[in-house]
mmCIF file of C-alpha atoms in Angstrom:
data_model
loop_
_atom_site.group_PDB
_atom_site.id
_atom_site.type_symbol
_atom_site.label_atom_id
_atom_site.label_comp_id
_atom_site.label_asym_id
_atom_site.label_seq_id
_atom_site.Cartn_x
_atom_site.Cartn_y
_atom_site.Cartn_z
ATOM 1 C CA MET A 14 -12.888 14.874 -3.786
ATOM 2 C CA THR A 15 -10.697 12.659 -1.636
ATOM 3 C CA ARG A 16 -12.395 10.403 0.903
ATOM 4 C CA ALA A 17 -9.895 8.176 2.670
ATOM 5 C CA LEU A 18 -10.347 5.019 4.715
ATOM 6 C CA ILE A 19 -7.678 4.434 7.359
ATOM 7 C CA LEU A 20 -7.510 0.841 8.537
ATOM 8 C CA GLY A 21 -5.937 1.572 11.893
ATOM 9 C CA GLY A 22 -5.198 0.383 15.382
ATOM 10 C CA THR A 23 -1.504 1.294 15.598
ATOM 11 C CA ALA A 24 0.403 4.314 16.892
ATOM 12 C CA ASP A 25 1.388 5.131 13.308
ATOM 13 C CA ALA A 26 -2.273 5.094 12.289
ATOM 14 C CA SER A 27 -3.062 7.603 15.041
ATOM 15 C CA LEU A 28 -0.277 9.905 13.830
ATOM 16 C CA LEU A 29 -1.688 9.637 10.323
ATOM 17 C CA ALA A 30 -5.216 10.402 11.535
ATOM 18 C CA ALA A 31 -3.936 13.568 13.213
ATOM 19 C CA GLU A 32 -2.247 14.721 10.003
ATOM 20 C CA VAL A 33 -5.282 13.915 7.872
ATOM 21 C CA ALA A 34 -7.477 15.900 10.266
ATOM 22 C CA ARG A 35 -5.077 18.874 10.194
ATOM 23 C CA ALA A 36 -5.144 18.821 6.401
ATOM 24 C CA GLY A 37 -8.955 18.940 6.466
ATOM 25 C CA LEU A 38 -9.326 15.766 4.416
ATOM 26 C CA ASP A 39 -12.518 13.739 4.454
ATOM 27 C CA ALA A 40 -11.618 10.436 6.058
ATOM 28 C CA VAL A 41 -12.885 7.575 8.219
ATOM 29 C CA TYR A 42 -10.777 5.760 10.798
ATOM 30 C CA SER A 43 -11.583 2.073 11.252
ATOM 31 C CA TYR A 44 -10.752 -0.021 14.317
ATOM 32 C CA GLY A 45 -10.876 -3.802 14.102
ATOM 33 C CA GLY A 46 -12.576 -4.048 17.495
ATOM 34 C CA ARG A 47 -9.885 -6.058 19.324
ATOM 35 C CA THR A 48 -9.380 -3.387 22.010
ATOM 36 C CA ARG A 49 -12.332 -2.622 24.272
ATOM 37 C CA SER A 50 -11.324 1.004 24.912
ATOM 38 C CA PRO A 51 -9.537 2.227 21.770
ATOM 39 C CA ALA A 52 -7.869 5.626 21.722
ATOM 40 C CA ASP A 53 -10.000 8.536 20.516
ATOM 41 C CA GLN A 54 -9.264 9.795 17.013
ATOM 42 C CA PRO A 55 -9.782 13.248 15.461
ATOM 43 C CA LEU A 56 -11.765 11.664 12.612
ATOM 44 C CA PRO A 57 -15.105 9.910 12.278
ATOM 45 C CA THR A 58 -14.517 6.412 13.625
ATOM 46 C CA ARG A 59 -16.039 2.998 13.021
ATOM 47 C CA ILE A 60 -15.343 -0.122 15.106
ATOM 48 C CA GLY A 61 -15.656 -3.738 14.030
ATOM 49 C CA GLY A 62 -15.036 -5.977 11.069
ATOM 50 C CA PHE A 63 -16.365 -5.478 7.557
ATOM 51 C CA GLY A 64 -17.446 -9.053 6.850
ATOM 52 C CA GLY A 65 -14.530 -10.217 4.735
ATOM 53 C CA VAL A 66 -13.491 -9.064 1.288
ATOM 54 C CA SER A 67 -17.029 -8.623 -0.034
ATOM 55 C CA GLY A 68 -18.104 -6.588 2.992
ATOM 56 C CA LEU A 69 -15.091 -4.291 2.733
ATOM 57 C CA ALA A 70 -15.633 -3.845 -1.012
ATOM 58 C CA GLU A 71 -19.275 -2.958 -0.384
ATOM 59 C CA TYR A 72 -18.286 -0.455 2.309
ATOM 60 C CA ILE A 73 -15.796 1.202 -0.059
ATOM 61 C CA ARG A 74 -18.463 1.560 -2.747
ATOM 62 C CA ARG A 75 -21.231 2.678 -0.380
ATOM 63 C CA GLU A 76 -19.122 5.273 1.426
ATOM 64 C CA GLY A 77 -17.470 6.660 -1.700
ATOM 65 C CA ILE A 78 -13.959 5.796 -0.533
ATOM 66 C CA THR A 79 -11.353 7.074 -3.007
ATOM 67 C CA HIS A 80 -8.157 6.055 -1.161
ATOM 68 C CA ALA A 81 -7.443 3.287 1.359
ATOM 69 C CA ILE A 82 -4.546 3.209 3.813
ATOM 70 C CA ASP A 83 -3.651 -0.048 5.526
ATOM 71 C CA ALA A 84 -2.091 1.111 8.804
ATOM 72 C CA THR A 85 -2.941 -2.046 10.726
ATOM 73 C CA HIS A 86 -0.488 -4.079 12.804
ATOM 74 C CA PRO A 87 2.127 -5.900 10.688
ATOM 75 C CA PHE A 88 0.659 -9.192 11.930
ATOM 76 C CA ALA A 89 -2.963 -8.331 11.042
ATOM 77 C CA ALA A 90 -2.494 -10.466 7.955
ATOM 78 C CA GLU A 91 -6.157 -11.284 7.278
ATOM 79 C CA MET A 92 -7.171 -7.621 7.254
ATOM 80 C CA SER A 93 -4.236 -6.696 5.022
ATOM 81 C CA ARG A 94 -5.061 -9.469 2.564
ATOM 82 C CA ASN A 95 -8.721 -8.447 2.537
ATOM 83 C CA ALA A 96 -7.733 -4.840 1.872
ATOM 84 C CA VAL A 97 -5.679 -5.831 -1.171
ATOM 85 C CA ALA A 98 -8.499 -7.966 -2.554
ATOM 86 C CA ALA A 99 -11.274 -5.426 -1.882
ATOM 87 C CA CYS A 100 -9.291 -2.529 -3.331
ATOM 88 C CA THR A 101 -8.518 -4.600 -6.415
ATOM 89 C CA GLN A 102 -12.222 -5.385 -6.850
ATOM 90 C CA THR A 103 -13.217 -1.733 -6.520
ATOM 91 C CA SER A 104 -10.199 -0.226 -8.323
ATOM 92 C CA THR A 105 -9.419 1.791 -5.188
ATOM 93 C CA PRO A 106 -5.827 3.015 -4.700
ATOM 94 C CA LEU A 107 -4.256 1.338 -1.655
ATOM 95 C CA ILE A 108 -1.102 2.118 0.294
ATOM 96 C CA ALA A 109 0.311 0.370 3.359
ATOM 97 C CA LEU A 110 1.851 2.367 6.196
ATOM 98 C CA GLU A 111 4.099 -0.321 7.630
ATOM 99 C CA ARG A 112 7.026 0.211 9.974
ATOM 100 C CA ALA A 113 10.254 -1.563 9.146
ATOM 101 C CA PRO A 114 10.918 -4.801 11.035
ATOM 102 C CA TRP A 115 13.560 -4.945 13.726
ATOM 103 C CA THR A 116 16.958 -6.262 12.705
ATOM 104 C CA LYS A 117 19.441 -8.089 14.878
ATOM 105 C CA ALA A 118 22.076 -5.980 16.598
ATOM 106 C CA PRO A 119 25.381 -7.156 18.074
ATOM 107 C CA GLY A 120 24.613 -9.023 21.296
ATOM 108 C CA ASP A 121 21.096 -10.101 20.291
ATOM 109 C CA ASN A 122 20.283 -13.774 20.855
ATOM 110 C CA TRP A 123 17.337 -14.400 18.553
ATOM 111 C CA ILE A 124 15.720 -17.671 17.570
ATOM 112 C CA GLU A 125 13.651 -16.751 14.513
ATOM 113 C CA VAL A 126 10.513 -18.827 13.887
ATOM 114 C CA ALA A 127 7.574 -18.659 11.489
ATOM 115 C CA ASP A 128 4.608 -18.688 13.894
ATOM 116 C CA VAL A 129 3.433 -19.113 17.483
ATOM 117 C CA SER A 130 3.357 -22.918 17.269
ATOM 118 C CA ALA A 131 7.003 -22.886 16.240
ATOM 119 C CA ALA A 132 7.725 -20.467 19.076
ATOM 120 C CA ALA A 133 6.201 -22.916 21.573
ATOM 121 C CA ALA A 134 8.335 -25.729 20.152
ATOM 122 C CA ALA A 135 11.467 -23.568 20.495
ATOM 123 C CA LEU A 136 10.973 -23.045 24.233
ATOM 124 C CA PRO A 137 13.053 -25.328 26.459
ATOM 125 C CA GLU A 138 11.612 -28.427 28.096
ATOM 126 C CA ALA A 139 12.932 -27.439 31.525
ATOM 127 C CA PRO A 140 10.590 -25.053 33.400
ATOM 128 C CA ALA A 141 11.416 -21.407 32.748
ATOM 129 C CA LYS A 142 9.930 -17.963 33.278
ATOM 130 C CA VAL A 143 8.705 -16.648 29.943
ATOM 131 C CA PHE A 144 7.448 -13.209 28.914
ATOM 132 C CA LEU A 145 4.910 -13.474 26.077
ATOM 133 C CA ALA A 146 4.607 -10.286 24.015
ATOM 134 C CA ILE A 147 2.321 -11.643 21.305
ATOM 135 C CA GLY A 148 -1.269 -10.550 22.041
ATOM 136 C CA ARG A 149 -3.999 -12.565 23.715
ATOM 137 C CA GLN A 150 -5.579 -13.947 20.529
ATOM 138 C CA HIS A 151 -2.346 -15.747 19.613
ATOM 139 C CA ILE A 152 -1.341 -17.498 22.825
ATOM 140 C CA ALA A 153 -3.214 -20.837 22.555
ATOM 141 C CA PRO A 154 -0.275 -22.826 21.098
ATOM 142 C CA LEU A 155 1.770 -22.062 24.240
ATOM 143 C CA ALA A 156 -0.540 -24.404 26.171
ATOM 144 C CA ALA A 157 1.681 -27.159 24.757
ATOM 145 C CA LYS A 158 4.352 -26.061 27.262
ATOM 146 C CA PRO A 159 2.397 -25.755 30.546
ATOM 147 C CA GLN A 160 5.511 -26.323 32.672
ATOM 148 C CA HIS A 161 6.624 -22.720 32.176
ATOM 149 C CA THR A 162 5.672 -19.683 34.263
ATOM 150 C CA TYR A 163 4.245 -17.128 31.846
ATOM 151 C CA THR A 164 3.890 -13.362 32.102
ATOM 152 C CA LEU A 165 1.588 -11.675 29.602
ATOM 153 C CA ARG A 166 0.951 -7.980 28.982
ATOM 154 C CA PHE A 167 -2.376 -6.849 27.530
ATOM 155 C CA VAL A 168 -4.018 -3.503 26.849
ATOM 156 C CA ASP A 169 -7.277 -4.817 28.370
ATOM 157 C CA PRO A 170 -7.836 -7.406 31.109
ATOM 158 C CA PRO A 171 -8.668 -10.798 29.539
ATOM 159 C CA ASP A 172 -12.409 -11.453 29.392
ATOM 160 C CA THR A 173 -12.053 -15.211 28.891
ATOM 161 C CA LEU A 174 -10.048 -17.922 30.624
ATOM 162 C CA LEU A 175 -6.460 -18.234 29.441
ATOM 163 C CA PRO A 176 -5.370 -21.645 28.113
ATOM 164 C CA PHE A 177 -2.671 -21.875 30.812
ATOM 165 C CA ALA A 178 -1.759 -20.314 34.154
ATOM 166 C CA ALA A 179 -0.173 -16.896 33.741
ATOM 167 C CA GLU A 180 0.374 -13.551 35.410
ATOM 168 C CA VAL A 181 -1.291 -10.786 33.404
ATOM 169 C CA VAL A 182 0.031 -7.225 33.370
ATOM 170 C CA VAL A 183 -2.510 -4.702 32.038
ATOM 171 C CA SER A 184 -0.692 -1.752 30.508
ATOM 172 C CA ARG A 185 -0.647 0.342 27.339
ATOM 173 C CA GLY A 186 2.593 1.326 25.596
ATOM 174 C CA PRO A 187 4.849 2.821 24.537
ATOM 175 C CA PHE A 188 7.252 1.153 26.976
ATOM 176 C CA LEU A 189 10.638 2.561 27.952
ATOM 177 C CA LEU A 190 13.903 0.700 28.392
ATOM 178 C CA ASN A 191 14.300 1.241 32.136
ATOM 179 C CA GLY A 192 10.771 0.027 32.788
ATOM 180 C CA GLU A 193 11.305 -3.082 30.666
ATOM 181 C CA LEU A 194 14.566 -3.868 32.443
ATOM 182 C CA GLU A 195 12.836 -3.537 35.807
ATOM 183 C CA MET A 196 9.917 -5.737 34.742
ATOM 184 C CA LEU A 197 12.145 -8.499 33.376
ATOM 185 C CA ARG A 198 14.418 -8.478 36.426
ATOM 186 C CA GLU A 199 11.607 -8.394 38.996
ATOM 187 C CA ARG A 200 9.908 -11.402 37.425
ATOM 188 C CA GLY A 201 13.113 -13.310 36.799
ATOM 189 C CA ILE A 202 12.267 -13.684 33.101
ATOM 190 C CA GLY A 203 14.563 -16.103 31.290
ATOM 191 C CA TRP A 204 12.959 -16.151 27.833
ATOM 192 C CA ILE A 205 10.969 -13.701 25.689
ATOM 193 C CA VAL A 206 8.569 -14.610 22.887
ATOM 194 C CA ALA A 207 7.843 -11.644 20.616
ATOM 195 C CA ARG A 208 6.523 -10.827 17.184
ATOM 196 C CA ASN A 209 8.728 -8.720 14.921
ATOM 197 C CA SER A 210 6.396 -5.727 15.020
ATOM 198 C CA GLY A 211 9.069 -3.116 14.322
ATOM 199 C CA GLY A 212 8.859 0.531 15.338
ATOM 200 C CA ASN A 213 9.929 2.197 18.568
ATOM 201 C CA GLY A 214 6.859 1.779 20.780
ATOM 202 C CA ALA A 215 7.530 -1.902 21.542
ATOM 203 C CA ARG A 216 11.261 -2.118 20.890
ATOM 204 C CA ALA A 217 12.388 -1.518 24.481
ATOM 205 C CA LYS A 218 11.842 -5.148 25.486
ATOM 206 C CA ILE A 219 14.177 -6.245 22.682
ATOM 207 C CA ASP A 220 16.866 -3.795 23.808
ATOM 208 C CA ALA A 221 16.357 -4.911 27.411
ATOM 209 C CA ALA A 222 16.767 -8.567 26.412
ATOM 210 C CA ARG A 223 20.076 -7.732 24.742
ATOM 211 C CA LEU A 224 21.363 -5.936 27.840
ATOM 212 C CA LEU A 225 20.322 -8.829 30.073
ATOM 213 C CA GLY A 226 21.606 -11.525 27.721
ATOM 214 C CA LEU A 227 18.153 -13.126 27.347
ATOM 215 C CA PRO A 228 17.173 -15.296 24.391
ATOM 216 C CA VAL A 229 14.311 -13.943 22.267
ATOM 217 C CA ILE A 230 12.119 -16.246 20.209
ATOM 218 C CA MET A 231 11.279 -13.843 17.391
ATOM 219 C CA ILE A 232 8.243 -14.594 15.223
ATOM 220 C CA THR A 233 8.797 -13.335 11.686
ATOM 221 C CA ARG A 234 6.151 -11.411 9.788
ATOM 222 C CA PRO A 235 3.539 -13.191 7.675
ATOM 223 C CA GLU A 236 3.742 -13.128 3.895
ATOM 224 C CA LEU A 237 1.375 -10.568 2.378
ATOM 225 C CA PRO A 238 0.266 -9.818 -1.201
ATOM 226 C CA GLU A 239 2.229 -7.249 -3.160
ATOM 227 C CA ARG A 240 1.042 -3.691 -2.476
ATOM 228 C CA ARG A 241 2.496 -0.215 -2.355
ATOM 229 C CA ARG A 242 4.223 0.244 0.995
ATOM 230 C CA VAL A 243 5.774 3.209 2.814
ATOM 231 C CA GLU A 244 7.202 3.671 6.295
ATOM 232 C CA SER A 245 6.240 7.249 7.213
ATOM 233 C CA VAL A 246 3.163 9.418 7.647
ATOM 234 C CA THR A 247 4.817 12.036 5.424
ATOM 235 C CA GLU A 248 4.898 9.597 2.508
ATOM 236 C CA VAL A 249 1.227 8.721 2.953
ATOM 237 C CA MET A 250 0.269 12.409 3.009
ATOM 238 C CA GLN A 251 2.276 13.014 -0.144
ATOM 239 C CA TRP A 252 0.462 10.074 -1.758
ATOM 240 C CA LEU A 253 -2.833 11.697 -0.756
ATOM 241 C CA GLY A 254 -1.633 14.932 -2.325
ATOM 242 C CA HIS A 255 -0.833 16.825 0.885
ATOM 243 C CA GLU A 256 2.313 17.655 2.806
ATOM 244 C CA ALA A 257 2.432 16.431 6.395
ATOM 245 C CA ARG A 258 2.997 19.123 9.008
ATOM 246 C CA LEU A 259 4.485 16.966 11.760
ATOM 247 C CA GLY A 260 4.876 19.014 14.923
ATOM 248 C CA ALA A 261 2.977 22.001 13.505
#
């Protein structure tokens, strides 16, 4: 009998959970615990970390997990690495549901960097208005450039002091192009710092930057261990031995 573990937290993971539930498969959906009010799922749900590779391996054995799906954010590198290691230890089949990264289009003005520290270094020295689309747990290196006026957008209000002065917008995506254009114009944003998350739910800010001629400091994805990877829920369902019924 199949018993799947979905390592989730993304819109794609929620779509997968819906398909798995429709197919009547035994599965558990796992949230990392970063968001205080995560979206409800149609599957049994657990919230919180596993305790590293050994904890995840123990959970897989204890819960009788037969298949693992890494549908975490493309920048959740530690969890993805732990999943590869734990599934190797337990001989558990693993597949990654990972959206393709964005690619530059004509008119894009990207400065591609390896990490947030490099993104901070790439910002100008002259004061500017900067939109940070990188998540609250990654913003500390931007304290090196306190002369800028920052706008941040979080799913939850911050529960700790930020390392620099900033305006916080609390909102949950997906975000549409017209809304992103309005937000960038109203705040007079001159620079955007973003992670190359891929997908459609967060792309609008990149399209808006192109239309407004704004430079984007684009953080490239982290290197991850080799693992089987697909880009659609349909492919994951086929891997699990079931056909997805999207829209049914």
